[in-house]
mmCIF file of C-alpha atoms (C1' of nucleotides) in Angstrom:
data_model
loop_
_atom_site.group_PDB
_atom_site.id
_atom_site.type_symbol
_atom_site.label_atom_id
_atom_site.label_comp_id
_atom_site.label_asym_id
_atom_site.label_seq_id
_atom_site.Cartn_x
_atom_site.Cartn_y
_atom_site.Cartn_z
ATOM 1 C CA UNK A 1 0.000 0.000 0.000
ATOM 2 C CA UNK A 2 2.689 2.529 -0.300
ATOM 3 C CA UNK A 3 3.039 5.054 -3.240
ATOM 4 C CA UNK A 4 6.077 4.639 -5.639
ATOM 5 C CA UNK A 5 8.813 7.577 -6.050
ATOM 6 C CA UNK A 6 7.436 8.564 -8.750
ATOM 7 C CA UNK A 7 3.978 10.060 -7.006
ATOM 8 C CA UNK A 8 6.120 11.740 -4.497
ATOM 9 C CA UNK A 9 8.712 13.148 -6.595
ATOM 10 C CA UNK A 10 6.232 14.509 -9.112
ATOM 11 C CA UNK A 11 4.206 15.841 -6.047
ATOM 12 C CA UNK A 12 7.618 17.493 -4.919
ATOM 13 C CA UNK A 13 8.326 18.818 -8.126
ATOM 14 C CA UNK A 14 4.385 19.896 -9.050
ATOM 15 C CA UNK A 15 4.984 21.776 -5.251
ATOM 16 C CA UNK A 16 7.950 23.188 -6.482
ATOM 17 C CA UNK A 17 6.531 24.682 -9.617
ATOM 18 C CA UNK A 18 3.605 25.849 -7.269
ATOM 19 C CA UNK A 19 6.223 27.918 -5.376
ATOM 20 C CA UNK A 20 7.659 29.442 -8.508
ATOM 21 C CA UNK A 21 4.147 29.691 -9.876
ATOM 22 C CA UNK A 22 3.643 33.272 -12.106
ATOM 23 C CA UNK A 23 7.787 33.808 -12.954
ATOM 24 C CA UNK A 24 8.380 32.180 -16.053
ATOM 25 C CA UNK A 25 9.551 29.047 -17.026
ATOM 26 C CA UNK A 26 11.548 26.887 -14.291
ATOM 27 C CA UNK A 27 14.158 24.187 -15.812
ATOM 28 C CA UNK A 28 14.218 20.728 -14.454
ATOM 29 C CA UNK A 29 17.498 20.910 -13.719
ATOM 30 C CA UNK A 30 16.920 23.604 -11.378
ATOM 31 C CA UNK A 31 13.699 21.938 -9.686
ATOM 32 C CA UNK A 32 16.049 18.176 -9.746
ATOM 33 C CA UNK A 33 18.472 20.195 -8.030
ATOM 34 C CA UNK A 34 16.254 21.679 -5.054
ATOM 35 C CA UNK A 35 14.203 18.660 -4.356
ATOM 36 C CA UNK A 36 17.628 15.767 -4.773
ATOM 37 C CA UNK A 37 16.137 13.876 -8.116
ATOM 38 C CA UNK A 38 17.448 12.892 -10.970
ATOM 39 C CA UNK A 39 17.048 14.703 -13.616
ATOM 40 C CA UNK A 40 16.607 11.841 -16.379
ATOM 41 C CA UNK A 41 14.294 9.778 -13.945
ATOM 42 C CA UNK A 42 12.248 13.548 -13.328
ATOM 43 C CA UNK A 43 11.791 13.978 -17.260
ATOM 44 C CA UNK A 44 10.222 10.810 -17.097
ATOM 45 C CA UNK A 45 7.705 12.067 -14.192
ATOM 46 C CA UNK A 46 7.093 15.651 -15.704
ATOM 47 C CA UNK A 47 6.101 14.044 -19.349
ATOM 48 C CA UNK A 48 2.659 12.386 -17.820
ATOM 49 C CA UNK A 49 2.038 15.881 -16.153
ATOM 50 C CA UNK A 50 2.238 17.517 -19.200
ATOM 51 C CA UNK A 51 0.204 15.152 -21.867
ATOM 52 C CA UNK A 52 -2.452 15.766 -18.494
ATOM 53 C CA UNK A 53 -2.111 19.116 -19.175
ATOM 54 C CA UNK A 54 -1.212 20.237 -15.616
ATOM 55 C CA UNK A 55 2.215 21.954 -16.270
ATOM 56 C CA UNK A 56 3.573 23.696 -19.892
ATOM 57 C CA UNK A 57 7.027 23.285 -21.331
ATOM 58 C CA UNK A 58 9.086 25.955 -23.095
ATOM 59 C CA UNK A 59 11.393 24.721 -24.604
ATOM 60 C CA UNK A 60 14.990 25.829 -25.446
ATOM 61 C CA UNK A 61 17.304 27.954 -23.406
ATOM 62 C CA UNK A 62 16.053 29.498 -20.690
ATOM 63 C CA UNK A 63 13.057 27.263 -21.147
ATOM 64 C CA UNK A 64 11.464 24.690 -18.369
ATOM 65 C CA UNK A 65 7.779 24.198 -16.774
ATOM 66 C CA UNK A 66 5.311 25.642 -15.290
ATOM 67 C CA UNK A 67 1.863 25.122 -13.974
ATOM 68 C CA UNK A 68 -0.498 25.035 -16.515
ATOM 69 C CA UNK A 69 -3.497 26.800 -13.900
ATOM 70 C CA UNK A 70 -3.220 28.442 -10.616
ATOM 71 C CA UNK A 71 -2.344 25.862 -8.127
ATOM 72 C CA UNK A 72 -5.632 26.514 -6.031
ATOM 73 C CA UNK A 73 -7.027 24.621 -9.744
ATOM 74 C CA UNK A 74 -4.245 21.264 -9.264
ATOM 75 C CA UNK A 75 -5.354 18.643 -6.604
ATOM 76 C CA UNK A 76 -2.537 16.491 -4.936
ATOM 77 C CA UNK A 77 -5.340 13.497 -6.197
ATOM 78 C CA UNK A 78 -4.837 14.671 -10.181
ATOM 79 C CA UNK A 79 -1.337 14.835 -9.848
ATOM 80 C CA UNK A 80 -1.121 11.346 -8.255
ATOM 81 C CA UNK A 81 -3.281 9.114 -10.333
ATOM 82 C CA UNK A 82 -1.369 11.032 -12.974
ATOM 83 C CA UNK A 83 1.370 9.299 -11.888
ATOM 84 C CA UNK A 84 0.535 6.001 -9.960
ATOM 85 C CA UNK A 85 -3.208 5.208 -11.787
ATOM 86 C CA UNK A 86 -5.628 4.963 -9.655
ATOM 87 C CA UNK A 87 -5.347 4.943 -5.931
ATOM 88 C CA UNK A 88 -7.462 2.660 -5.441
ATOM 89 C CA UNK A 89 -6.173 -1.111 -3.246
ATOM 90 C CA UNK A 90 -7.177 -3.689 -5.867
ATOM 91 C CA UNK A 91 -7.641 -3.521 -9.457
ATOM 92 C CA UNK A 92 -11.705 -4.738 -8.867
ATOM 93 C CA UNK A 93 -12.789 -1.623 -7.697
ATOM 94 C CA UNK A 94 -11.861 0.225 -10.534
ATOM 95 C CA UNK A 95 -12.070 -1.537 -13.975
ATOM 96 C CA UNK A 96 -15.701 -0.761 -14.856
ATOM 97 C CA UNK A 97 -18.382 -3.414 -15.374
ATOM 98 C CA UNK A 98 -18.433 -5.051 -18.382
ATOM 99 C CA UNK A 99 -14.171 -5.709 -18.914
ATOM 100 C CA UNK A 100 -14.546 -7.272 -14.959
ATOM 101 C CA UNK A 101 -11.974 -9.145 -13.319
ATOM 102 C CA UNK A 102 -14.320 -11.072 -11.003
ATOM 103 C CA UNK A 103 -17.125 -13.062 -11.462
ATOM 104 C CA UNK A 104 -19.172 -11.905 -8.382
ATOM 105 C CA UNK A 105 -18.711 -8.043 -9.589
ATOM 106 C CA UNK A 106 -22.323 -7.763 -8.554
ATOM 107 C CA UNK A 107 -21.385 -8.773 -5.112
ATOM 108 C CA UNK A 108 -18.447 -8.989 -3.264
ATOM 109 C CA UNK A 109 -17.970 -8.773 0.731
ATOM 110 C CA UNK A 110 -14.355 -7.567 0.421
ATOM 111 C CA UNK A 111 -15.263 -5.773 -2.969
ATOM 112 C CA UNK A 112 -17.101 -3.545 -0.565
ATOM 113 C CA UNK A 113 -14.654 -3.114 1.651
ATOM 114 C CA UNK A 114 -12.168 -2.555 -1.213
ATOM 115 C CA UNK A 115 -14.547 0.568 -2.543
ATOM 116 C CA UNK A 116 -14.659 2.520 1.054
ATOM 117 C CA UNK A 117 -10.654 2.063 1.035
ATOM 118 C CA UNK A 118 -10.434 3.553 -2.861
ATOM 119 C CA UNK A 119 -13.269 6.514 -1.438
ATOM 120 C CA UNK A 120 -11.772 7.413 1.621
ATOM 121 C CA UNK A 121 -8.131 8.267 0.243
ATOM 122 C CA UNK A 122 -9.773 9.664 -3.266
ATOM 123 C CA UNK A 123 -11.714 12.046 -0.829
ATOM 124 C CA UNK A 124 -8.630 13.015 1.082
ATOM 125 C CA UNK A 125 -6.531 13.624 -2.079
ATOM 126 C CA UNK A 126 -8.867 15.631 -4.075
ATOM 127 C CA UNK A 127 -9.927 17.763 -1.409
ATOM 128 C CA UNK A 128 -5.807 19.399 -1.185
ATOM 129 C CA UNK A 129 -4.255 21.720 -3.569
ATOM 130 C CA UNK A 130 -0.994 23.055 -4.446
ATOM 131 C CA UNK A 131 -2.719 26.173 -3.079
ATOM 132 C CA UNK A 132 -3.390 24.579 0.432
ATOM 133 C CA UNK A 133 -0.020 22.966 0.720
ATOM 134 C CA UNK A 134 1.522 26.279 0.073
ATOM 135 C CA UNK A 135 -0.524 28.254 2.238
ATOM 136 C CA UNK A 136 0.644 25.437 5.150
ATOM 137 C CA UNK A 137 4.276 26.127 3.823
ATOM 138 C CA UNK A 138 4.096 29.873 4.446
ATOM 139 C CA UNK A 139 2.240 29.671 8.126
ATOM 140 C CA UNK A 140 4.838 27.689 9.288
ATOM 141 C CA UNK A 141 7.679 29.654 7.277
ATOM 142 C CA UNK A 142 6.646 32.592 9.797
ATOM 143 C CA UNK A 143 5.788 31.174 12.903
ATOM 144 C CA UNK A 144 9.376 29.896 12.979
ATOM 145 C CA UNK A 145 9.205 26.021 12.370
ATOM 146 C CA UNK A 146 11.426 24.825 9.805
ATOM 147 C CA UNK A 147 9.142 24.165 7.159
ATOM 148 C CA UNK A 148 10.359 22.689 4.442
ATOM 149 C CA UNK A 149 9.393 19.515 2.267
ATOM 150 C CA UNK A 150 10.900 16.233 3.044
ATOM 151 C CA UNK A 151 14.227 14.389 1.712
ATOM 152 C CA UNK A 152 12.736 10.548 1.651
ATOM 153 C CA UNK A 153 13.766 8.501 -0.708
ATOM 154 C CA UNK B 1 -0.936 1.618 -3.619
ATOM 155 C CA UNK B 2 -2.380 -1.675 -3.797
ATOM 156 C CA UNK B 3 -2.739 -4.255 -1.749
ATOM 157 C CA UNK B 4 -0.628 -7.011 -2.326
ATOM 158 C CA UNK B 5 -2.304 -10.842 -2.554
ATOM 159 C CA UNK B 6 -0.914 -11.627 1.536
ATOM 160 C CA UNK B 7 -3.738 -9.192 2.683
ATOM 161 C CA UNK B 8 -6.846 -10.239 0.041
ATOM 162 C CA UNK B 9 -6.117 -13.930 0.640
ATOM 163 C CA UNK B 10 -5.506 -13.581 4.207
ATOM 164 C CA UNK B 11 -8.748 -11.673 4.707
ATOM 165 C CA UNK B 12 -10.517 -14.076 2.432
ATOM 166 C CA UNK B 13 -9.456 -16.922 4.353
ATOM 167 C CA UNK B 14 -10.334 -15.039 7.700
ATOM 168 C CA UNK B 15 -13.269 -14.368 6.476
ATOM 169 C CA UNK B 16 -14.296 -18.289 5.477
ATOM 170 C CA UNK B 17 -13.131 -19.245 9.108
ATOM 171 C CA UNK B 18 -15.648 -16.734 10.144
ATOM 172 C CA UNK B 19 -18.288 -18.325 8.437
ATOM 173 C CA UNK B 20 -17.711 -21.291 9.928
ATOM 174 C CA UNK B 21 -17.008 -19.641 13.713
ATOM 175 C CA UNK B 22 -17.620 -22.092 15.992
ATOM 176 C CA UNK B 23 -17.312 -25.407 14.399
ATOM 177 C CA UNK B 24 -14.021 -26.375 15.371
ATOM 178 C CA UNK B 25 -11.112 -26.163 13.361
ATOM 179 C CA UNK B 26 -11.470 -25.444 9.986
ATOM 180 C CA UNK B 27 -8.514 -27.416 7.981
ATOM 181 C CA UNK B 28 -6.022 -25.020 5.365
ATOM 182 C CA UNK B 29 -7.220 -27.623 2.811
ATOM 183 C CA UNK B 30 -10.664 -26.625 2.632
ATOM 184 C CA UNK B 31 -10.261 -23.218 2.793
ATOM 185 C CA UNK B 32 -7.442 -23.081 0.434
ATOM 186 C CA UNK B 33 -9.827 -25.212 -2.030
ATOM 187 C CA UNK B 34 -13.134 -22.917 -1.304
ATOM 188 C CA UNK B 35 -11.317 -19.790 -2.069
ATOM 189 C CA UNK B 36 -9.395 -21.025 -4.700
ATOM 190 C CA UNK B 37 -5.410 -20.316 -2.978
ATOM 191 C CA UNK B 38 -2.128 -22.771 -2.789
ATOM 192 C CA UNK B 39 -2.220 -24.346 0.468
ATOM 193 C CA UNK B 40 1.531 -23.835 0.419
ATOM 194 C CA UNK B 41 1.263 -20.058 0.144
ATOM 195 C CA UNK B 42 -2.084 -20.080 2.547
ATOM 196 C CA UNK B 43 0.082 -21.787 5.173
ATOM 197 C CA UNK B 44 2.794 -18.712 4.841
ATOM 198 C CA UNK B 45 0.077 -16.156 5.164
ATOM 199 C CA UNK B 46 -1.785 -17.766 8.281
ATOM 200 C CA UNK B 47 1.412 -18.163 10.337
ATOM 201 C CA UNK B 48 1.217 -14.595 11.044
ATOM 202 C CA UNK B 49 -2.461 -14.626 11.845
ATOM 203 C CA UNK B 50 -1.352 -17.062 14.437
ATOM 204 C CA UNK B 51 1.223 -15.323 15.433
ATOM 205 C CA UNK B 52 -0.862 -12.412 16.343
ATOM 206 C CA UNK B 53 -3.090 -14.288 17.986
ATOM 207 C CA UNK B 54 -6.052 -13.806 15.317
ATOM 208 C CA UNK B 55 -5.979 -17.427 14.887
ATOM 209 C CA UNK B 56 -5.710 -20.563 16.922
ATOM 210 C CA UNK B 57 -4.467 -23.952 15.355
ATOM 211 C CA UNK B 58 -5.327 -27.623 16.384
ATOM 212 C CA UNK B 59 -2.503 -30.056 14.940
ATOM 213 C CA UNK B 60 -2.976 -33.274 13.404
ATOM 214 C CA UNK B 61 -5.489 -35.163 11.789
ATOM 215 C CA UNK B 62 -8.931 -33.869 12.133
ATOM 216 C CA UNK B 63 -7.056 -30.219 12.822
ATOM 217 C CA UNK B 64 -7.174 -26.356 11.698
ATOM 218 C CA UNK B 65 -7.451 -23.035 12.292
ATOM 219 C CA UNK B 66 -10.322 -21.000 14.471
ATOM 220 C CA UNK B 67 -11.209 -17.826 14.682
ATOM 221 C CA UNK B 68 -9.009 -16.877 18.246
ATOM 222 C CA UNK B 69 -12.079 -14.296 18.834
ATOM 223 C CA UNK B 70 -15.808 -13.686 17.919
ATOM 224 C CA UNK B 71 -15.620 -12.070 14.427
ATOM 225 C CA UNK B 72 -17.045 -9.040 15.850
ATOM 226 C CA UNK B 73 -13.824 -8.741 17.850
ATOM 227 C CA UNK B 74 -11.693 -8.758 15.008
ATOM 228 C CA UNK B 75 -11.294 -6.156 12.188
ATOM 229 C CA UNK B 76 -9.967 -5.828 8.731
ATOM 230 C CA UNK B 77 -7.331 -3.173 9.808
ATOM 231 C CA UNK B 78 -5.889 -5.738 11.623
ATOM 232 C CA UNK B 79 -5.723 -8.726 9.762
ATOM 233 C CA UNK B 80 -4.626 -6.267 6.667
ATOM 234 C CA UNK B 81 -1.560 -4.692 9.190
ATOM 235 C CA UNK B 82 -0.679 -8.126 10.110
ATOM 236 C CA UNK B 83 -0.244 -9.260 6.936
ATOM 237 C CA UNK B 84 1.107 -5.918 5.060
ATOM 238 C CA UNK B 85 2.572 -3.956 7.619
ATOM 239 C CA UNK B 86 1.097 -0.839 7.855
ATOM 240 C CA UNK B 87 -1.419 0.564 5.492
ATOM 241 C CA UNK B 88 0.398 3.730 4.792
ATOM 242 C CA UNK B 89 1.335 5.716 1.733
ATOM 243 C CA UNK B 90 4.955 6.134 3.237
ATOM 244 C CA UNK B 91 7.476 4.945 5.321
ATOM 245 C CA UNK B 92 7.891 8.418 6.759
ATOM 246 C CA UNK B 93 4.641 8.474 8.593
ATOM 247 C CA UNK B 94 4.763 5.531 10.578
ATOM 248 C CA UNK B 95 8.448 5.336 11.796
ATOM 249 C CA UNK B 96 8.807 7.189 15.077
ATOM 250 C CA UNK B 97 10.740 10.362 16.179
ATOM 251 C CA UNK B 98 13.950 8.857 16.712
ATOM 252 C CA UNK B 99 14.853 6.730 14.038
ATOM 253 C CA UNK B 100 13.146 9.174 11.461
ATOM 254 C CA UNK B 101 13.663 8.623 7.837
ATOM 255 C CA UNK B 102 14.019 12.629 6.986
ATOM 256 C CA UNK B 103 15.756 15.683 8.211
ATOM 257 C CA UNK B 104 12.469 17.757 7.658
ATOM 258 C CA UNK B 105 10.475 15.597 10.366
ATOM 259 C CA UNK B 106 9.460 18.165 12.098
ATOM 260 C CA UNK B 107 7.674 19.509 9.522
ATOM 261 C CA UNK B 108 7.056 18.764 5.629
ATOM 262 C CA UNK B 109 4.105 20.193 3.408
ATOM 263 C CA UNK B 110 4.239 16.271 1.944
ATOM 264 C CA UNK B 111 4.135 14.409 5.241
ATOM 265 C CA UNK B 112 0.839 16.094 6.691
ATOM 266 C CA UNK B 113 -0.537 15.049 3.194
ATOM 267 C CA UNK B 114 0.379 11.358 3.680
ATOM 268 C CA UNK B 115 -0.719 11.087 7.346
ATOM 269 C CA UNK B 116 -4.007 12.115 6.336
ATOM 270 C CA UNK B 117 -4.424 9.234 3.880
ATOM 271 C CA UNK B 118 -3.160 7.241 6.174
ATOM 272 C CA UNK B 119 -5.539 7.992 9.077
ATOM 273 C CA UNK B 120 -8.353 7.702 6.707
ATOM 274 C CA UNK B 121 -7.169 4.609 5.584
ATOM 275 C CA UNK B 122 -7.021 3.315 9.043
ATOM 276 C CA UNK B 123 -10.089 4.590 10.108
ATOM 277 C CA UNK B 124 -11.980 2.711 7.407
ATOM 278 C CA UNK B 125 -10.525 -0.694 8.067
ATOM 279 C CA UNK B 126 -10.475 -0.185 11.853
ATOM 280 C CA UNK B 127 -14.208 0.448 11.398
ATOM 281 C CA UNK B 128 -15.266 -3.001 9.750
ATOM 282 C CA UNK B 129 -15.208 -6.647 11.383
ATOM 283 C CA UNK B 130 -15.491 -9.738 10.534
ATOM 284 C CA UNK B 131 -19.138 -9.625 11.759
ATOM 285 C CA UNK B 132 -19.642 -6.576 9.710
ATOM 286 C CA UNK B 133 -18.818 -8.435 6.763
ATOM 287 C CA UNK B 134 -20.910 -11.348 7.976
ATOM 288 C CA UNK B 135 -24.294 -9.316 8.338
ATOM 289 C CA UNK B 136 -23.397 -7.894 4.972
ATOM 290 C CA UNK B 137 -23.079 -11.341 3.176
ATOM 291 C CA UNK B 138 -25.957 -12.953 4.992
ATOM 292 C CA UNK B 139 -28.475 -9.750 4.207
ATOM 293 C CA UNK B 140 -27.100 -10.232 0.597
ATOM 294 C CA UNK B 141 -27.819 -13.698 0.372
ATOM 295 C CA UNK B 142 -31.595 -13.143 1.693
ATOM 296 C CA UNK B 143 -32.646 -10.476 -0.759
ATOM 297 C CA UNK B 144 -31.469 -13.297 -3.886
ATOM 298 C CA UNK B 145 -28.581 -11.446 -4.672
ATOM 299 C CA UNK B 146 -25.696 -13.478 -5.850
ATOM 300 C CA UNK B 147 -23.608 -13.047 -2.478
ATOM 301 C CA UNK B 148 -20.108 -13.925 -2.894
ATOM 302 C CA UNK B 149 -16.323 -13.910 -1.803
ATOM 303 C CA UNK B 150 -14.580 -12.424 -4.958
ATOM 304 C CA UNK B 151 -12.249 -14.801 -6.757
ATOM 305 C CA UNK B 152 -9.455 -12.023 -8.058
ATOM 306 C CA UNK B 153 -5.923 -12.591 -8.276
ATOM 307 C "C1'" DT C 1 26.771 28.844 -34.115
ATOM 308 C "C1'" DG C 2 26.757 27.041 -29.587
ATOM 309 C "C1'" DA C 3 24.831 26.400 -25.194
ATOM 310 C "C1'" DT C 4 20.800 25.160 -23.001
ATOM 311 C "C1'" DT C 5 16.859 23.071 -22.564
ATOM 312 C "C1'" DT C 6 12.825 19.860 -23.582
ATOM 313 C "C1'" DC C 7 11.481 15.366 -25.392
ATOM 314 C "C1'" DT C 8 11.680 10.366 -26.281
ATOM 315 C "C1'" DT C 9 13.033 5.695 -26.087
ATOM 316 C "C1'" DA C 10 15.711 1.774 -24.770
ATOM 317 C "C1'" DG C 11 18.089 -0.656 -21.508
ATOM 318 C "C1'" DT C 12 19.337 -2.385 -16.788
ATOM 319 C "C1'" DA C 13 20.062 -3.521 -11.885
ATOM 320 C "C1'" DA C 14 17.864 -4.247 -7.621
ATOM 321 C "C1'" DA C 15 14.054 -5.180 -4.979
ATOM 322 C "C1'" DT C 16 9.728 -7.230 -4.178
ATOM 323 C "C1'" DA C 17 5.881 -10.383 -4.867
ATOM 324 C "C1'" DA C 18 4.095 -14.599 -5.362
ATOM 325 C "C1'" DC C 19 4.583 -18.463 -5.108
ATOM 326 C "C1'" DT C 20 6.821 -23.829 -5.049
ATOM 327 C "C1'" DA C 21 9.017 -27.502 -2.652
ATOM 328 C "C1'" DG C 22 10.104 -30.378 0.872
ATOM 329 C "C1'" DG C 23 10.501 -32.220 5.198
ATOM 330 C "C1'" DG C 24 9.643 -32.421 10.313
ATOM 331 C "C1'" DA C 25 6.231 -32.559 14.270
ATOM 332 C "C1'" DT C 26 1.763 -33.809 16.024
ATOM 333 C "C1'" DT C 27 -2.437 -36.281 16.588
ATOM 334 C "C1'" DA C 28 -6.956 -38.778 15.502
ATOM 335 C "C1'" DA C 29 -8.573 -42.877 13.824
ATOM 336 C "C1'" DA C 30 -8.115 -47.564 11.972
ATOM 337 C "C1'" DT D 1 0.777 -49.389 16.622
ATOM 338 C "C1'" DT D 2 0.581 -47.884 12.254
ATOM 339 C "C1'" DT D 3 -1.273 -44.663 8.879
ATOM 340 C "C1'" DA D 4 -3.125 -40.648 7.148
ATOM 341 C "C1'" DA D 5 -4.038 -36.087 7.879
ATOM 342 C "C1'" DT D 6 -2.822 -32.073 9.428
ATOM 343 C "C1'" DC D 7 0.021 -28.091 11.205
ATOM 344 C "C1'" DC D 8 4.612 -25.907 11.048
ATOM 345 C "C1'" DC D 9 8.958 -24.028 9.208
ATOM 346 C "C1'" DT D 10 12.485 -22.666 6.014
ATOM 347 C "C1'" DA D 11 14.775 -22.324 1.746
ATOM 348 C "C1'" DG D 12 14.622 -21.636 -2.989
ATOM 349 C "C1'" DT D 13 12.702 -19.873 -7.463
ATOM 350 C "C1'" DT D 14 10.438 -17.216 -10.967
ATOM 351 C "C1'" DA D 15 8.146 -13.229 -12.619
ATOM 352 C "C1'" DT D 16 7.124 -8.609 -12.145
ATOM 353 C "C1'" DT D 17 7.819 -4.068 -10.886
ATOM 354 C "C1'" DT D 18 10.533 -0.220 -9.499
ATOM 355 C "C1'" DA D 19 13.793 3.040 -10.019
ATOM 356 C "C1'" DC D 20 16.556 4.460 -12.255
ATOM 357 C "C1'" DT D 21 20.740 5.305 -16.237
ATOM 358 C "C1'" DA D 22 21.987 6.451 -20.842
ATOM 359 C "C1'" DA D 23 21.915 8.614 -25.008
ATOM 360 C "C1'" DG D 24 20.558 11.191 -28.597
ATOM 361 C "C1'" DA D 25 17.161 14.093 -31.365
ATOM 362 C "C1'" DA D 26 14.612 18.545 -31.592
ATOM 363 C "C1'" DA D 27 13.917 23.255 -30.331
ATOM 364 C "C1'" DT D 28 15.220 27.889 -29.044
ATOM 365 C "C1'" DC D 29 17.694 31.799 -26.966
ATOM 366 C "C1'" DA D 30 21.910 34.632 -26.929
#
DNA sequence: TGATTTCTTAGTAAATAACTAGGGATTAAA
DNA sequence: TTTAATCCCTAGTTATTTACTAAGAAATCA
């Protein structure tokens, strides 16, 4: 049940680029640098962002990324399943009807069970932006806690 | 973020001994056949069960496994923990103070994100026993819906 | 023109998942 | 007292996934 590095370095970066949001383009080398990713492994993150239309490339010098909307728009939830599919604990839950895995899709005891799992974290996701996580980032800027985003691997 | 086959067979095969709560021991055979698992790989997954004291075993012929408690005592959240460790999106939100993971413990935009999946995680699973699930397949069965145990993978 | 950057694909090493296999210990029943 | 059925334990194996590395083409600014 745990999310891959490439959910929480493309929430890093996406965070990142929320920071920086409104002054230009920001290279990946520059966001790779700040958050301690590889740059060849973050290209591979920041392509899905962009064909989901969340961040826009410049390319060239002096090119980079930025968010495609104001980051009060981007949900932590879009910019994982962007990244890891659906958040969801078994495949059953989400693979719709008629392509099903199971034969007792109509019922299921743990199916159930499976569904309030997949809900409860979808809730939780969608429900926090770029917007809120900065706004947390800047209260505890000034009341004096080191507030900063986290190094784990 | 999904669950790996350990938890959905173990809780499928907690689940069958709770059907048949109170009829002595249940043997790995059976269940294994019912709900369609290896009894070699069944055997690895109830050791823990056991271990936790979820389970009690009667050795020898005519032997099994019991429920250790009335399936209203015993919830999915912990047969799941038993047999995944805990249900959280990171590492960084379960280890403790000391032997923390990251230099930002303290405080990190990302880690309030991923305790909050967490605790909703938990709080769904800690919410629903064995009973639950029970009432839910019996009430099923009554109304002539097809009310089953799913076979996924 | 050259430096800087995005973009794309292929390959690879390590870790994890999902078993398989086999043999010892225990006990009920024949 | 033997046999069959069961739990119990550990080691090994295969397949899949993860987490990158590598390399080069395309675009653009100075």
């Amino acid at each position: 049940m745990k999310l891959s590095t490439r959910g929480r370095y493309g929430l890093k970066a996406m965070f990142d680029l929320a920071l920086n949001y409104g002054e230009g383009p920001i290279s990946l080398t520059s966001i790779a640098e700040r958050q301690a990713i590889s740059v060849n492994y973050l290209e591979q993150l920041i392509s899905p962002l962009r064909k989901a239309l969340l961040v826009e490339s410049v390319r060239g010098a002096q090119g980079g990324y930025m968010l495609a909307k104001a980051p009060a728009e981007i949900t932590v939830g879009v910019i994982l399943t962007t990244l890891e599919g659906p958040l969801a604990p078994t495949d059953c839950v989400v693979i719709d009807g008629d392509e099903d895995i199971c034969d007792h899709s109509n019922y299921c005891v743990t199916k159930v069970i499976y569904e309030k799992i997949y809900e409860s974290i979808t809730s939780v996701v969608n429900s926090i932006s770029l917007q809120h996580m900065i706004d947390d980032y800047k209260v505890n800027q000034e009341s004096q806690i080191i507030s900063s985003i986290c190094e784990c691997k």
